[in-house]
């Protein structure tokens, strides 16, 4: 499959002869979730955005943002990141032959994402502060230097990410609601744009983690805290756009606890066979907590792959069973004691 810039060129702000930096992103699976459907009494589908080239939906935006940066003649890209933007920017910059710097909150990004950014050769700066401070700093830096800022304040990011909505509507004839995690609020804004361009208007159910829920509280959170590190954000850059989308779609923005997020995370892996990262599971956690609200057909955006965050997975999962190399011991280990 060609990347999404080729597939949707007519609906993106690029001309035929513009440069394209692509890793074959998009065209991710939309799978029905029978168990969750039963629990919420609606038909629920999972959009597996973890199957993008770097393992998150950020690649949809990054192919456009980095291609636009090349078109503008930029030699370097920069972003603040809770992890996935860094991994994606680093990969697309490597592909484009550009240098890349990423600023992440020290000690607060999942291990897989850090490994990606480093492997792709980005300059990784661990800020002794949080994501919101990192974003303020990179915005100031990008104003003073010829470096392209590739956070979702960059409009090309939203253009690329709106294609997630296109793909869902290519698979489903009708959609009543979209459940989506909300951090910096770029993705929910992008989906609403995409649906709008198709002339459809599913309700948007946005979910934030309780310890990082500025849109729910209606005020900034100075010290956001949650196990879902990808949405540990206290002052979303796309605040107004997200609230407008929510209102226009007759949707809602609500909070889920870390325990609810982790329960949904385990349920998705254990019952649906889908391993996503904790932030992604907040979309399903929200549906389980608040119900389908009368919607019959719902798509949940599972934003990133479970392998991004092996630390949380190993904390949440059962342990391994040690075993001596003899048949009786293996038998007991495999079949369990007692039977
Ligand atoms: C970036 C990210 C989000 C949040 O998306 P926003 O556009 O910042 O609201 C959610 N989940 C994962 C896995 C992410 O990487």
CSV table of C-alpha atoms and ligand atoms in Angstrom, one decimal:
chain,number,residue,atom,x,y,z
A,1,UNK,CA,0.0,0.0,0.0
A,2,UNK,CA,1.3,3.5,-0.8
A,3,UNK,CA,1.5,5.9,2.1
A,4,UNK,CA,-1.4,8.2,2.9
A,5,UNK,CA,0.0,11.3,1.1
A,6,UNK,CA,-0.3,9.3,-2.2
A,7,UNK,CA,-3.6,7.8,-1.4
A,8,UNK,CA,-5.3,11.0,-0.3
A,9,UNK,CA,-3.3,13.6,-2.3
A,10,UNK,CA,-6.4,15.4,-3.5
A,11,UNK,CA,-7.5,16.1,0.0
A,12,UNK,CA,-4.2,17.2,1.4
A,13,UNK,CA,-2.4,20.5,0.9
A,14,UNK,CA,0.3,19.1,-1.4
A,15,UNK,CA,0.8,19.3,-5.1
A,16,UNK,CA,1.8,16.4,-7.4
A,17,UNK,CA,5.4,17.4,-7.6
A,18,UNK,CA,5.9,18.2,-3.9
A,19,UNK,CA,8.4,16.0,-2.0
A,20,UNK,CA,7.0,13.0,-0.1
A,21,UNK,CA,8.7,11.6,2.9
A,22,UNK,CA,6.8,8.3,3.6
A,23,UNK,CA,7.3,5.1,5.4
A,24,UNK,CA,4.0,3.6,4.1
A,25,UNK,CA,1.9,4.9,7.0
A,26,UNK,CA,-1.9,4.6,7.3
A,27,UNK,CA,-4.2,1.8,6.1
A,28,UNK,CA,-4.3,0.3,9.6
A,29,UNK,CA,-6.8,-2.4,10.5
A,30,UNK,CA,-10.2,-1.7,11.9
A,31,UNK,CA,-11.2,-4.8,13.8
A,32,UNK,CA,-14.5,-5.7,15.5
A,33,UNK,CA,-14.3,-6.2,19.2
A,34,UNK,CA,-16.9,-8.9,20.1
A,35,UNK,CA,-16.3,-9.0,23.9
A,36,UNK,CA,-16.3,-5.2,24.4
A,37,UNK,CA,-19.3,-4.9,22.1
A,38,UNK,CA,-21.2,-7.3,24.4
A,39,UNK,CA,-20.1,-5.3,27.5
A,40,UNK,CA,-21.3,-2.0,26.2
A,41,UNK,CA,-24.3,-3.3,24.1
A,42,UNK,CA,-23.2,-1.7,20.9
A,43,UNK,CA,-21.0,-2.7,17.9
A,44,UNK,CA,-17.4,-1.6,18.8
A,45,UNK,CA,-14.5,-1.5,16.4
A,46,UNK,CA,-10.9,-0.9,17.2
A,47,UNK,CA,-8.7,1.2,14.9
A,48,UNK,CA,-5.3,-0.3,15.4
A,49,UNK,CA,-3.0,2.8,15.0
A,50,UNK,CA,-0.2,0.9,16.7
A,51,UNK,CA,0.3,-0.7,13.3
A,52,UNK,CA,1.7,2.4,11.7
A,53,UNK,CA,5.5,2.3,10.9
A,54,UNK,CA,6.7,3.6,14.2
A,55,UNK,CA,3.9,2.2,16.2
A,56,UNK,CA,1.5,5.1,16.7
A,57,UNK,CA,-0.9,7.4,14.8
A,58,UNK,CA,1.7,10.2,15.0
A,59,UNK,CA,3.1,8.8,11.7
A,60,UNK,CA,0.0,10.0,9.9
A,61,UNK,CA,0.8,13.6,10.9
A,62,UNK,CA,4.5,13.2,10.6
A,63,UNK,CA,4.6,12.2,6.9
A,64,UNK,CA,2.9,15.5,6.1
A,65,UNK,CA,4.8,17.7,8.6
A,66,UNK,CA,8.2,16.4,7.5
A,67,UNK,CA,7.3,16.5,3.8
A,68,UNK,CA,6.2,20.1,4.3
A,69,UNK,CA,9.4,20.9,6.1
A,70,UNK,CA,11.4,19.5,3.2
A,71,UNK,CA,9.4,21.6,0.8
A,72,UNK,CA,10.1,24.7,2.8
A,73,UNK,CA,13.9,23.9,2.8
A,74,UNK,CA,14.2,23.2,6.5
A,75,UNK,CA,17.3,21.3,7.5
A,76,UNK,CA,16.1,20.2,10.9
A,77,UNK,CA,13.0,19.4,12.8
A,78,UNK,CA,12.2,19.7,16.5
A,79,UNK,CA,9.4,18.6,18.9
A,80,UNK,CA,8.4,18.4,22.5
A,81,UNK,CA,7.1,14.9,23.2
A,82,UNK,CA,5.6,12.5,25.7
A,83,UNK,CA,7.4,9.9,23.5
A,84,UNK,CA,5.5,8.9,20.3
A,85,UNK,CA,6.0,12.2,18.6
A,86,UNK,CA,9.7,11.9,19.3
A,87,UNK,CA,9.9,8.4,17.9
A,88,UNK,CA,7.9,9.4,14.8
A,89,UNK,CA,9.8,12.7,14.1
A,90,UNK,CA,13.1,10.9,14.5
A,91,UNK,CA,12.2,8.2,12.0
A,92,UNK,CA,10.8,10.6,9.3
A,93,UNK,CA,13.7,13.0,9.8
A,94,UNK,CA,16.2,10.1,9.4
A,95,UNK,CA,14.3,9.1,6.2
A,96,UNK,CA,14.5,12.7,4.9
A,97,UNK,CA,18.2,13.1,5.8
A,98,UNK,CA,17.4,15.9,8.3
A,99,UNK,CA,18.6,16.4,11.8
A,100,UNK,CA,16.1,16.0,14.6
A,101,UNK,CA,16.0,17.2,18.2
A,102,UNK,CA,13.4,16.0,20.7
A,103,UNK,CA,12.7,17.3,24.1
A,104,UNK,CA,11.0,14.9,26.5
A,105,UNK,CA,10.2,15.0,30.2
A,106,UNK,CA,13.0,13.4,32.0
A,107,UNK,CA,12.2,9.9,33.3
A,108,UNK,CA,8.6,10.1,32.0
A,109,UNK,CA,8.7,8.5,28.6
A,110,UNK,CA,8.2,4.8,27.9
A,111,UNK,CA,11.2,2.7,27.1
A,112,UNK,CA,10.3,1.7,23.6
A,113,UNK,CA,9.8,5.3,22.5
A,114,UNK,CA,13.2,6.4,23.9
A,115,UNK,CA,14.9,3.5,22.1
A,116,UNK,CA,13.3,4.5,18.8
A,117,UNK,CA,14.2,8.1,19.1
A,118,UNK,CA,17.8,7.2,19.9
A,119,UNK,CA,18.1,4.5,17.2
A,120,UNK,CA,16.9,6.9,14.5
A,121,UNK,CA,19.7,9.3,15.5
A,122,UNK,CA,17.7,12.1,17.1
A,123,UNK,CA,19.3,14.4,19.7
A,124,UNK,CA,17.3,13.5,22.7
A,125,UNK,CA,17.1,16.1,25.4
A,126,UNK,CA,15.6,15.1,28.8
A,127,UNK,CA,14.0,18.1,30.3
A,128,UNK,CA,13.8,18.5,34.1
A,129,UNK,CA,10.2,19.5,33.7
A,130,UNK,CA,7.0,18.3,32.1
A,131,UNK,CA,5.6,18.1,28.6
A,132,UNK,CA,3.8,21.5,28.8
A,133,UNK,CA,7.1,23.2,29.7
A,134,UNK,CA,8.9,21.4,26.9
A,135,UNK,CA,6.3,22.6,24.4
A,136,UNK,CA,6.6,26.2,25.5
A,137,UNK,CA,10.3,26.0,25.1
A,138,UNK,CA,10.4,24.4,21.7
A,139,UNK,CA,7.9,26.9,20.4
A,140,UNK,CA,10.2,29.7,21.5
A,141,UNK,CA,13.2,28.0,20.0
A,142,UNK,CA,11.5,27.4,16.6
A,143,UNK,CA,10.5,31.1,16.4
A,144,UNK,CA,14.2,32.1,16.6
A,145,UNK,CA,15.8,29.4,14.4
A,146,UNK,CA,15.2,27.9,11.0
A,147,UNK,CA,14.0,24.6,12.5
A,148,UNK,CA,10.5,23.1,11.6
A,149,UNK,CA,8.4,22.5,14.7
A,150,UNK,CA,6.5,19.2,14.2
A,151,UNK,CA,4.2,19.1,17.2
A,152,UNK,CA,0.5,19.1,16.5
A,153,UNK,CA,0.5,22.9,16.6
A,154,UNK,CA,1.9,22.4,13.1
A,155,UNK,CA,-1.2,22.3,10.8
A,156,UNK,CA,0.3,19.6,8.5
A,157,UNK,CA,0.1,17.2,11.4
A,158,UNK,CA,-3.7,17.6,11.6
A,159,UNK,CA,-4.0,17.3,7.8
A,160,UNK,CA,-2.3,13.9,7.9
A,161,UNK,CA,-4.1,12.7,11.0
A,162,UNK,CA,-7.5,13.5,9.6
A,163,UNK,CA,-7.0,10.5,7.2
A,164,UNK,CA,-7.8,8.2,10.1
A,165,UNK,CA,-11.4,9.4,9.8
A,166,UNK,CA,-11.3,8.8,6.1
A,167,UNK,CA,-10.2,5.2,6.6
A,168,UNK,CA,-12.8,4.4,9.2
A,169,UNK,CA,-15.6,5.7,6.9
A,170,UNK,CA,-14.2,3.6,4.1
A,171,UNK,CA,-14.7,0.5,6.2
A,172,UNK,CA,-18.0,1.3,7.9
A,173,UNK,CA,-21.1,2.7,6.2
A,174,UNK,CA,-22.3,4.4,9.4
A,175,UNK,CA,-20.7,5.5,12.6
A,176,UNK,CA,-22.5,6.9,15.6
A,177,UNK,CA,-19.6,7.7,17.8
A,178,UNK,CA,-15.8,7.8,18.0
A,179,UNK,CA,-14.0,7.1,21.3
A,180,UNK,CA,-10.6,8.7,21.5
A,181,UNK,CA,-7.9,9.4,24.1
A,182,UNK,CA,-7.1,13.2,24.5
A,183,UNK,CA,-3.7,14.6,25.5
A,184,UNK,CA,-2.6,17.7,23.5
A,185,UNK,CA,-6.0,17.4,21.7
A,186,UNK,CA,-4.5,17.4,18.2
A,187,UNK,CA,-5.9,14.1,17.2
A,188,UNK,CA,-9.5,14.7,18.2
A,189,UNK,CA,-9.3,18.0,16.3
A,190,UNK,CA,-7.9,16.2,13.2
A,191,UNK,CA,-10.6,13.5,13.3
A,192,UNK,CA,-13.3,16.1,13.5
A,193,UNK,CA,-11.8,17.9,10.5
A,194,UNK,CA,-11.7,14.6,8.6
A,195,UNK,CA,-15.3,13.7,9.3
A,196,UNK,CA,-16.4,17.2,8.4
A,197,UNK,CA,-14.7,16.9,5.0
A,198,UNK,CA,-16.7,13.7,4.4
A,199,UNK,CA,-20.0,15.3,5.5
A,200,UNK,CA,-20.5,13.0,8.5
A,201,UNK,CA,-20.7,13.9,12.1
A,202,UNK,CA,-20.3,11.0,14.6
A,203,UNK,CA,-20.4,12.0,18.3
A,204,UNK,CA,-16.9,12.5,19.7
A,205,UNK,CA,-16.3,10.9,23.1
A,206,UNK,CA,-12.9,12.1,24.3
A,207,UNK,CA,-11.3,10.6,27.3
A,208,UNK,CA,-8.5,12.1,29.5
A,209,UNK,CA,-6.8,10.5,32.5
A,210,UNK,CA,-8.2,11.7,35.8
A,211,UNK,CA,-4.8,13.1,36.9
A,212,UNK,CA,-4.3,14.9,33.6
A,213,UNK,CA,-7.8,16.1,32.7
A,214,UNK,CA,-7.7,19.9,32.0
A,215,UNK,CA,-10.5,19.8,29.4
A,216,UNK,CA,-12.8,18.0,31.9
A,217,UNK,CA,-11.9,20.4,34.7
A,218,UNK,CA,-12.0,23.5,32.6
A,219,UNK,CA,-8.6,24.6,33.8
A,220,UNK,CA,-4.9,23.9,33.4
A,221,UNK,CA,-3.3,21.1,35.5
A,222,UNK,CA,0.2,22.2,36.7
A,223,UNK,CA,1.4,18.7,37.7
A,224,UNK,CA,-0.3,16.2,35.4
A,225,UNK,CA,0.0,12.6,36.6
A,226,UNK,CA,-1.1,9.3,35.0
A,227,UNK,CA,0.3,5.9,34.2
A,228,UNK,CA,-0.8,6.7,30.6
A,229,UNK,CA,2.4,8.7,29.8
A,230,UNK,CA,1.3,9.6,26.3
A,231,UNK,CA,-1.5,11.8,27.6
A,232,UNK,CA,0.2,13.2,30.7
A,233,UNK,CA,-0.5,16.8,29.5
A,234,UNK,CA,-1.9,19.6,31.6
A,235,UNK,CA,-2.4,22.4,29.1
A,236,UNK,CA,-3.4,21.1,25.6
A,237,UNK,CA,-2.3,23.1,22.7
A,238,UNK,CA,-5.5,22.4,20.7
A,239,UNK,CA,-7.8,23.2,23.7
A,240,UNK,CA,-10.4,25.4,21.9
A,241,UNK,CA,-10.6,23.3,18.8
A,242,UNK,CA,-11.2,20.2,20.8
A,243,UNK,CA,-13.9,21.8,22.8
A,244,UNK,CA,-15.6,23.1,19.7
A,245,UNK,CA,-15.5,19.7,18.1
A,246,UNK,CA,-16.9,18.1,21.2
A,247,UNK,CA,-19.8,20.6,21.3
A,248,UNK,CA,-20.5,20.5,17.5
A,249,UNK,CA,-20.6,16.7,17.5
A,250,UNK,CA,-22.9,16.6,20.6
A,251,UNK,CA,-20.1,14.6,22.2
A,252,UNK,CA,-18.4,14.7,25.6
A,253,UNK,CA,-15.0,14.9,27.2
A,254,UNK,CA,-14.7,12.8,30.4
A,255,UNK,CA,-12.1,11.4,32.7
A,256,UNK,CA,-11.1,7.8,33.5
A,257,UNK,CA,-8.9,6.7,36.4
A,258,UNK,CA,-5.6,5.0,36.0
A,259,UNK,CA,-7.2,1.8,37.4
A,260,UNK,CA,-9.9,1.9,34.8
A,261,UNK,CA,-7.3,2.5,32.1
A,262,UNK,CA,-5.2,-0.4,33.2
A,263,UNK,CA,-8.3,-2.7,33.5
A,264,UNK,CA,-9.2,-1.8,29.9
A,265,UNK,CA,-5.5,-2.3,28.8
A,266,UNK,CA,-5.5,-5.9,30.3
A,267,UNK,CA,-9.0,-6.6,28.9
A,268,UNK,CA,-8.0,-5.6,25.4
A,269,UNK,CA,-4.9,-7.8,25.5
A,270,UNK,CA,-6.5,-10.7,27.3
A,271,UNK,CA,-9.9,-10.9,25.7
A,272,UNK,CA,-9.6,-9.2,22.3
A,273,UNK,CA,-6.0,-10.1,21.5
A,274,UNK,CA,-5.1,-6.5,21.0
A,275,UNK,CA,-2.0,-5.1,22.8
A,276,UNK,CA,-2.1,-1.3,22.9
A,277,UNK,CA,-0.3,1.1,25.2
A,278,UNK,CA,-2.1,2.4,28.3
A,279,UNK,CA,-3.0,5.8,26.9
A,280,UNK,CA,-4.8,4.1,24.0
A,281,UNK,CA,-6.8,1.9,26.4
A,282,UNK,CA,-8.4,5.1,27.9
A,283,UNK,CA,-10.8,5.1,24.9
A,284,UNK,CA,-12.1,1.7,25.8
A,285,UNK,CA,-12.0,2.5,29.6
A,286,UNK,CA,-14.3,5.4,28.9
A,287,UNK,CA,-16.8,3.4,27.0
A,288,UNK,CA,-16.8,0.8,29.8
A,289,UNK,CA,-17.3,3.4,32.5
A,290,UNK,CA,-19.8,5.7,30.8
A,291,UNK,CA,-21.5,3.4,28.3
A,292,UNK,CA,-22.3,3.9,24.7
A,293,UNK,CA,-24.7,6.8,25.3
A,294,UNK,CA,-27.2,5.3,22.8
A,295,UNK,CA,-24.6,4.9,20.0
A,296,UNK,CA,-25.0,1.6,18.1
A,297,UNK,CA,-21.7,1.7,16.1
A,298,UNK,CA,-18.6,3.0,17.8
A,299,UNK,CA,-15.0,3.1,16.7
A,300,UNK,CA,-12.2,3.3,19.4
A,301,UNK,CA,-8.9,4.8,18.3
A,302,UNK,CA,-6.2,2.7,19.8
A,303,UNK,CA,-3.5,5.2,19.3
A,304,UNK,CA,-0.3,3.3,20.0
A,305,UNK,CA,1.2,-0.2,20.2
A,306,UNK,CA,1.6,-2.0,23.5
A,307,UNK,CA,5.3,-2.8,22.8
A,308,UNK,CA,6.0,0.9,23.3
A,309,UNK,CA,5.8,0.5,27.0
A,310,UNK,CA,7.1,-2.9,28.1
A,311,UNK,CA,7.6,-1.6,31.7
A,312,UNK,CA,3.9,-1.1,32.3
A,313,UNK,CA,3.0,-4.4,30.6
A,314,UNK,CA,5.3,-6.4,32.8
A,315,UNK,CA,4.0,-4.6,35.9
A,316,UNK,CA,0.5,-5.5,34.9
A,317,UNK,CA,0.9,-9.0,33.6
A,318,UNK,CA,1.3,-12.3,35.5
A,319,UNK,CA,4.8,-13.6,36.1
A,320,UNK,CA,6.7,-16.4,34.3
A,321,UNK,CA,6.9,-19.9,35.7
A,322,UNK,CA,10.4,-21.2,36.4
A,323,UNK,CA,10.9,-24.8,35.6
A,324,UNK,CA,13.5,-27.6,35.7
A,325,UNK,CA,14.3,-29.3,32.4
A,326,UNK,CA,12.6,-32.6,33.1
A,327,UNK,CA,9.2,-33.9,31.8
A,328,UNK,CA,7.4,-34.2,35.1
A,329,UNK,CA,8.3,-30.6,36.1
A,330,UNK,CA,7.3,-29.3,32.6
A,331,UNK,CA,4.1,-31.3,32.9
A,332,UNK,CA,3.3,-29.7,36.2
A,333,UNK,CA,4.3,-26.2,35.0
A,334,UNK,CA,2.1,-26.5,31.8
A,335,UNK,CA,-0.9,-28.2,33.3
A,336,UNK,CA,-0.8,-26.6,36.7
A,337,UNK,CA,-0.8,-28.4,40.0
A,338,UNK,CA,-3.8,-30.4,41.2
A,339,UNK,CA,-5.1,-31.8,37.9
B,1,LIG,C1,0.0,11.5,21.2
B,1,LIG,C2,-0.8,10.4,21.8
B,1,LIG,C3,-2.1,10.6,22.3
B,1,LIG,C4,-2.8,11.9,22.4
B,1,LIG,O1,-3.0,12.5,21.2
B,1,LIG,P1,-3.2,14.1,21.2
B,1,LIG,O2,-3.3,14.5,19.8
B,1,LIG,O3,-2.1,14.7,21.9
B,1,LIG,O4,-4.5,14.4,22.0
B,1,LIG,C5,-2.8,9.5,22.8
B,1,LIG,N1,-2.3,8.2,22.7
B,1,LIG,C6,-1.0,8.0,22.3
B,1,LIG,C7,-0.5,6.6,22.3
B,1,LIG,C8,-0.3,9.1,21.8
B,1,LIG,O5,1.0,8.9,21.3
